[in-house]
CSV table of C-alpha atoms in Angstrom, one decimal:
chain,number,residue,atom,x,y,z
A,23,MET,CA,-17.9,59.7,86.0
A,24,SER,CA,-18.9,59.3,82.4
A,25,ALA,CA,-16.9,62.5,81.5
A,26,LYS,CA,-13.7,61.8,83.3
A,27,GLU,CA,-10.6,62.5,81.3
A,28,ALA,CA,-7.3,60.7,81.5
A,29,LYS,CA,-5.0,62.5,83.9
A,30,GLU,CA,-1.9,61.0,82.4
A,31,LYS,CA,-1.1,60.1,78.8
A,32,PRO,CA,-1.2,56.3,78.2
A,33,THR,CA,1.9,54.7,76.9
A,34,ASN,CA,1.8,53.2,73.4
A,35,ASP,CA,1.4,49.7,74.9
A,36,GLN,CA,-1.3,50.7,77.3
A,37,LYS,CA,-4.0,52.6,75.4
A,38,VAL,CA,-6.7,53.2,78.0
A,39,PRO,CA,-10.2,53.5,76.5
A,40,TRP,CA,-11.4,56.3,78.8
A,41,THR,CA,-15.0,56.3,79.8
A,42,LEU,CA,-16.3,58.9,77.5
A,43,LEU,CA,-14.6,57.4,74.5
A,44,GLN,CA,-15.8,53.9,74.8
A,45,LYS,CA,-19.2,54.5,73.2
A,46,ASP,CA,-20.7,57.1,71.0
A,47,LEU,CA,-23.2,59.2,73.0
A,48,VAL,CA,-26.7,59.4,71.6
A,49,PRO,CA,-29.6,61.6,72.7
A,50,PRO,CA,-32.5,60.0,74.7
A,51,ALA,CA,-34.6,57.6,72.6
A,52,SER,CA,-37.7,59.9,73.0
A,53,GLY,CA,-35.9,62.7,71.3
A,54,ASN,CA,-36.2,64.9,74.4
A,55,ARG,CA,-33.4,66.6,76.2
A,56,ILE,CA,-32.2,64.8,79.3
A,57,ASP,CA,-33.7,67.3,81.7
A,58,SER,CA,-37.1,66.5,80.2
A,59,ALA,CA,-36.5,62.8,79.5
A,60,ALA,CA,-39.2,60.2,79.1
A,61,PRO,CA,-39.4,57.4,81.7
A,62,LYS,CA,-37.4,54.9,79.6
A,63,ASP,CA,-34.8,57.4,78.4
A,64,GLN,CA,-31.2,56.8,79.5
A,65,VAL,CA,-30.1,59.9,81.5
A,66,ALA,CA,-26.7,58.9,82.9
A,67,GLU,CA,-24.0,56.3,82.5
A,68,MET,CA,-20.9,55.1,84.4
A,69,ARG,CA,-18.2,52.8,83.1
A,70,PHE,CA,-15.2,51.5,85.0
A,71,TYR,CA,-12.1,52.2,82.9
A,72,GLY,CA,-11.6,49.4,80.4
A,73,THR,CA,-14.8,47.5,81.3
A,74,LEU,CA,-17.4,47.1,78.7
A,75,ASP,CA,-20.5,46.6,80.8
A,76,PRO,CA,-21.9,50.1,81.7
A,77,ALA,CA,-24.1,51.1,84.6
A,78,ASP,CA,-27.0,52.8,82.8
A,79,ILE,CA,-29.5,55.0,84.7
A,80,ILE,CA,-32.9,55.6,83.1
A,81,GLN,CA,-35.3,58.4,84.0
A,82,GLU,CA,-37.9,56.3,85.8
A,83,SER,CA,-35.3,54.8,88.2
A,84,LEU,CA,-34.2,58.2,89.6
A,85,VAL,CA,-36.9,58.0,92.2
A,86,ARG,CA,-34.9,55.1,93.8
A,87,LEU,CA,-32.2,57.6,94.8
A,88,GLU,CA,-34.6,59.2,97.3
A,89,GLU,CA,-34.4,58.3,101.0
A,90,GLY,CA,-36.2,55.1,101.9
A,91,ARG,CA,-36.0,53.5,98.5
A,92,TRP,CA,-34.0,50.4,97.3
A,93,LEU,CA,-31.4,50.9,94.7
A,94,ASN,CA,-31.3,48.7,91.6
A,95,ASP,CA,-28.2,46.9,90.3
A,96,ASN,CA,-27.2,49.7,87.9
A,97,GLN,CA,-27.3,52.3,90.6
A,98,CYS,CA,-25.3,50.1,93.0
A,99,THR,CA,-22.8,49.4,90.3
A,100,PHE,CA,-22.7,53.1,89.3
A,101,TYR,CA,-21.4,53.9,92.8
A,102,CYS,CA,-18.8,51.1,92.8
A,103,TYR,CA,-17.5,52.1,89.4
A,104,GLU,CA,-17.0,55.7,90.6
A,105,VAL,CA,-15.1,54.5,93.6
A,106,GLY,CA,-12.9,52.2,91.4
A,107,ASN,CA,-12.3,55.0,88.9
A,108,ALA,CA,-11.3,57.4,91.6
A,109,TYR,CA,-8.9,54.8,93.0
A,110,LEU,CA,-7.2,54.3,89.7
A,111,GLU,CA,-6.9,58.0,89.1
A,112,GLY,CA,-5.1,58.4,92.5
A,113,SER,CA,-1.8,57.0,91.1
A,114,ALA,CA,-0.5,55.9,87.7
A,115,ARG,CA,0.9,52.8,89.3
A,116,ARG,CA,-2.6,51.5,90.0
A,117,SER,CA,-3.6,51.2,86.4
A,118,SER,CA,-3.5,47.4,86.4
A,119,SER,CA,-4.2,46.7,90.1
A,120,LEU,CA,-8.0,46.9,90.1
A,121,VAL,CA,-10.9,45.7,88.1
A,122,VAL,CA,-14.5,46.5,89.0
A,123,LEU,CA,-17.4,44.7,87.4
A,124,HIS,CA,-21.2,45.0,87.2
A,125,ALA,CA,-23.5,43.6,89.9
A,126,ARG,CA,-24.8,41.1,87.3
A,127,THR,CA,-21.4,39.3,87.6
A,128,TRP,CA,-22.7,37.2,90.4
A,129,ARG,CA,-25.2,35.6,88.0
A,130,TYR,CA,-22.3,34.2,85.9
A,131,SER,CA,-22.2,31.4,88.5
A,132,ALA,CA,-25.6,30.2,87.1
A,133,TRP,CA,-24.7,30.4,83.4
A,134,ASP,CA,-23.2,27.7,81.3
A,135,GLY,CA,-20.4,28.5,78.8
A,136,GLY,CA,-19.8,31.4,76.5
A,137,TYR,CA,-21.4,34.4,78.1
A,138,PRO,CA,-20.3,37.1,78.2
A,139,LYS,CA,-18.1,37.1,75.2
A,140,HIS,CA,-16.3,40.3,76.1
A,141,ILE,CA,-15.7,41.8,79.5
A,142,ARG,CA,-12.8,44.1,79.0
A,143,GLU,CA,-11.9,46.4,76.1
A,144,LYS,CA,-9.9,44.7,73.4
A,145,GLY,CA,-6.2,44.9,74.0
A,146,LEU,CA,-6.4,45.4,77.7
A,147,GLN,CA,-5.3,42.9,80.4
A,148,PRO,CA,-7.8,40.2,81.2
A,149,ALA,CA,-10.2,40.8,84.1
A,150,LEU,CA,-8.3,38.3,86.3
A,151,ALA,CA,-4.9,39.8,85.7
A,152,CYS,CA,-5.1,42.2,88.6
A,153,ASP,CA,-4.5,42.4,92.3
A,154,TYR,CA,-8.1,43.1,93.3
A,155,LEU,CA,-11.3,42.3,91.4
A,156,ALA,CA,-14.5,43.6,93.0
A,157,PHE,CA,-18.2,43.7,92.2
A,158,PRO,CA,-21.4,44.2,94.0
A,159,ALA,CA,-23.6,41.1,94.1
A,160,ASN,CA,-27.2,40.1,94.9
A,161,ASP,CA,-27.7,36.5,95.8
A,162,SER,CA,-31.4,36.7,96.8
A,163,GLU,CA,-32.7,39.5,94.5
A,164,ASN,CA,-33.4,41.7,97.6
A,165,HIS,CA,-30.0,42.3,99.2
A,166,PHE,CA,-26.6,43.7,97.9
A,167,PHE,CA,-23.2,42.8,99.2
A,168,LEU,CA,-19.6,43.3,98.0
A,169,CYS,CA,-17.4,40.5,96.7
A,170,ILE,CA,-13.6,41.1,96.4
A,171,ILE,CA,-11.3,38.5,94.9
A,172,VAL,CA,-7.8,39.2,96.1
A,173,HIS,CA,-4.9,38.4,93.8
A,174,PRO,CA,-6.9,36.6,91.1
A,175,CYS,CA,-3.8,37.0,88.9
A,176,ASP,CA,-2.1,34.2,91.0
A,177,LEU,CA,-4.5,31.7,89.5
A,178,LEU,CA,-3.5,32.4,85.9
A,179,LEU,CA,-1.2,29.6,84.8
A,180,ASP,CA,0.8,31.7,82.3
A,181,ASN,CA,1.3,34.4,85.0
A,182,ASN,CA,2.1,32.1,87.8
A,183,PRO,CA,3.0,28.5,86.7
A,184,ASP,CA,4.4,27.2,89.9
A,185,GLY,CA,4.6,30.0,92.5
A,186,PRO,CA,2.5,30.5,95.6
A,187,VAL,CA,-1.2,31.3,95.1
A,188,ARG,CA,-2.5,34.1,97.4
A,189,THR,CA,-6.0,34.2,96.0
A,190,VAL,CA,-8.8,34.5,98.4
A,191,ALA,CA,-12.4,35.9,98.2
A,192,ILE,CA,-13.9,38.3,100.7
A,193,ILE,CA,-17.6,39.1,101.1
A,194,LEU,CA,-18.5,42.3,102.8
A,195,ASN,CA,-22.1,42.1,103.9
A,196,SER,CA,-24.1,44.8,105.7
A,197,LEU,CA,-26.7,42.2,106.8
A,198,SER,CA,-24.8,39.3,108.3
A,199,GLY,CA,-28.0,37.4,108.8
A,200,LEU,CA,-28.6,37.3,105.1
A,201,LYS,CA,-25.5,35.4,103.8
A,202,PRO,CA,-25.2,34.2,100.2
A,203,THR,CA,-25.7,30.5,99.6
A,204,GLN,CA,-22.7,28.4,98.5
A,205,PRO,CA,-20.4,31.4,97.9
A,206,GLN,CA,-17.3,29.2,97.3
A,207,THR,CA,-18.9,27.3,94.5
A,208,LYS,CA,-20.3,30.4,92.9
A,209,ILE,CA,-17.1,32.4,93.1
A,210,ARG,CA,-15.2,29.5,91.6
A,211,LYS,CA,-17.6,29.4,88.7
A,212,ILE,CA,-17.4,33.1,88.3
A,213,ILE,CA,-13.6,33.0,88.1
A,214,SER,CA,-13.8,30.2,85.5
A,215,HIS,CA,-16.1,32.4,83.4
A,216,LEU,CA,-13.8,35.4,83.8
A,217,ALA,CA,-10.8,33.4,82.6
A,218,GLN,CA,-12.3,33.3,79.1
A,219,GLY,CA,-10.2,30.5,77.9
A,220,LEU,CA,-7.0,31.3,79.9
A,221,GLN,CA,-5.6,28.3,81.8
A,222,LEU,CA,-6.1,28.4,85.6
A,223,ARG,CA,-4.4,26.7,88.5
A,224,GLN,CA,-7.3,24.3,89.0
A,225,ASN,CA,-6.1,22.6,92.2
A,226,GLU,CA,-5.7,26.0,93.9
A,227,LEU,CA,-9.0,27.2,92.5
A,228,SER,CA,-10.8,24.2,94.0
A,229,ASN,CA,-9.4,25.1,97.4
A,230,LEU,CA,-10.3,28.8,97.2
A,231,LYS,CA,-11.1,30.2,100.7
A,232,VAL,CA,-14.0,32.7,101.1
A,233,TYR,CA,-14.0,35.0,104.1
A,234,GLN,CA,-17.0,36.8,105.5
A,235,PRO,CA,-15.7,39.1,108.2
A,236,LEU,CA,-17.9,41.2,110.5
A,237,VAL,CA,-18.4,44.6,109.0
A,238,ALA,CA,-20.6,47.6,109.8
A,239,GLN,CA,-24.3,46.6,109.7
A,240,GLN,CA,-27.1,48.7,108.1
A,241,THR,CA,-29.8,50.0,110.5
A,242,ASN,CA,-32.7,49.6,108.0
A,243,PHE,CA,-33.8,47.3,105.2
A,244,TYR,CA,-33.4,49.7,102.2
A,245,ASP,CA,-29.8,51.0,102.2
A,246,CYS,CA,-28.0,47.8,101.2
A,247,GLY,CA,-27.3,49.1,97.7
A,248,LEU,CA,-25.1,51.9,99.2
A,249,TYR,CA,-22.9,49.6,101.2
A,250,PRO,CA,-20.9,47.9,98.4
A,251,GLY,CA,-19.6,51.2,97.2
A,252,HIS,CA,-18.9,52.3,100.7
A,253,PHE,CA,-17.1,49.1,101.7
A,254,LEU,CA,-15.0,49.2,98.5
A,255,SER,CA,-14.0,52.8,99.2
A,256,VAL,CA,-12.8,51.9,102.7
A,257,PHE,CA,-11.1,48.7,101.6
A,258,LEU,CA,-9.2,50.5,98.8
A,259,SER,CA,-7.9,53.1,101.4
A,260,ALA,CA,-5.5,50.4,102.5
A,261,PRO,CA,-6.1,47.2,100.6
A,262,GLU,CA,-3.2,45.1,102.0
A,263,ALA,CA,-4.1,46.0,105.6
A,264,PHE,CA,-7.8,45.3,105.0
A,265,THR,CA,-7.0,42.0,103.3
A,266,LEU,CA,-5.1,40.9,106.4
A,267,HIS,CA,-7.9,42.1,108.6
A,268,CYS,CA,-10.6,40.4,106.6
A,269,THR,CA,-8.7,37.0,106.6
A,270,GLY,CA,-8.0,37.3,110.3
A,271,GLU,CA,-4.3,37.3,109.8
A,272,THR,CA,-3.7,40.7,111.3
A,273,PRO,CA,-7.0,42.2,112.6
A,274,LEU,CA,-7.3,46.0,112.9
A,275,GLU,CA,-7.9,47.3,116.3
A,276,GLY,CA,-11.0,49.3,117.2
A,277,PRO,CA,-14.8,49.1,117.1
A,278,VAL,CA,-16.2,47.6,113.8
A,279,ASP,CA,-18.1,50.7,112.9
A,280,LEU,CA,-14.9,52.8,113.3
A,281,ILE,CA,-12.8,50.4,111.3
A,282,TRP,CA,-15.4,50.5,108.4
A,283,LYS,CA,-16.0,54.3,108.8
A,284,HIS,CA,-19.7,53.6,109.2
A,285,HIS,CA,-20.6,57.3,109.9
A,286,PHE,CA,-19.9,58.1,106.2
A,287,ILE,CA,-22.8,56.0,105.1
A,288,ARG,CA,-25.2,58.7,106.2
A,289,SER,CA,-24.2,60.9,103.3
A,290,ALA,CA,-23.7,58.1,100.7
A,291,ARG,CA,-27.1,58.4,99.2
A,292,GLU,CA,-26.8,62.1,98.6
A,293,ARG,CA,-23.3,61.7,97.1
A,294,LEU,CA,-24.7,59.1,94.7
A,295,ARG,CA,-27.6,61.3,93.8
A,296,LYS,CA,-25.1,64.2,93.0
A,297,LEU,CA,-22.9,61.9,91.0
A,298,VAL,CA,-25.9,60.8,88.8
A,299,THR,CA,-27.1,64.4,88.4
A,300,ALA,CA,-23.7,65.6,87.4
A,301,SER,CA,-23.3,62.7,85.0
A,302,ALA,CA,-26.7,63.6,83.4
A,303,ILE,CA,-25.6,67.3,83.0
A,304,ILE,CA,-22.3,66.4,81.5
A,305,ARG,CA,-23.9,63.8,79.2
A,306,GLN,CA,-26.3,66.4,77.8
A,307,SER,CA,-23.5,69.0,77.4
A,308,THR,CA,-21.4,66.5,75.5
A,309,ILE,CA,-24.4,65.6,73.2
A,310,ASP,CA,-24.9,69.3,72.5
A,311,ALA,CA,-21.2,69.8,71.7
A,312,LEU,CA,-21.1,66.8,69.4
A,313,SER,CA,-24.3,68.0,67.6
A,314,ILE,CA,-22.7,71.3,66.5
A,315,ARG,CA,-19.5,69.9,65.1
């Protein structure tokens, strides 16, 4: 969450800009405390470690956390960021293995040149220099799914000038009847944007495979924003095994709901609500502490 501290000291050549230190905290714009914030006041924030695009929660959006309401892109991203941060904190060896980006990343496929100028904190590895790059996405403005690019680092020419390229994209979608349009074209454009001037293995990029395996399906039309974070959590529990499963190379045995731990989705909304509430409390406490220095 926004007050997570580093569990291990970074080395001199790997200074990690931990979440709370990436941005000066400021009180709500209205001047109120967070517990009495005005509708447009920011009350909580989540950042994936090293990523500059925050998931900001404003007061008037909190009602979306109630049962039966659709989440917005910041709330969906908030959940994915928390899952990604927890994964990195699980082992120091994972520090460069995962990058999680904001839900607006899918829109990069429609933009021409130059934007965004900065995705990662200065001095950190590029977004593509990882084993797994994940982000929630919304292709139709009314349904979220999860996109995972596996081994995007293999496409970087400097990293891998002539070796094998294992890069594939996986889309995990809780409404299989509502698939994204032209996902291969869009993901190729997103990768090109995320390269930010780094040379890519263009032939291999043009042949990028996109897999859309069968996953647990939602039983209503409003919980889709919870599934990207849930799917990411399950995938990261055994990323190599789930990559082989999703590509069909080595399928996991058992019912699809059991494989994807679908029963946990029942408590996902409450977990997200508690995460946002805790983030708001910690944010106000930090603002109070900074104000008396």
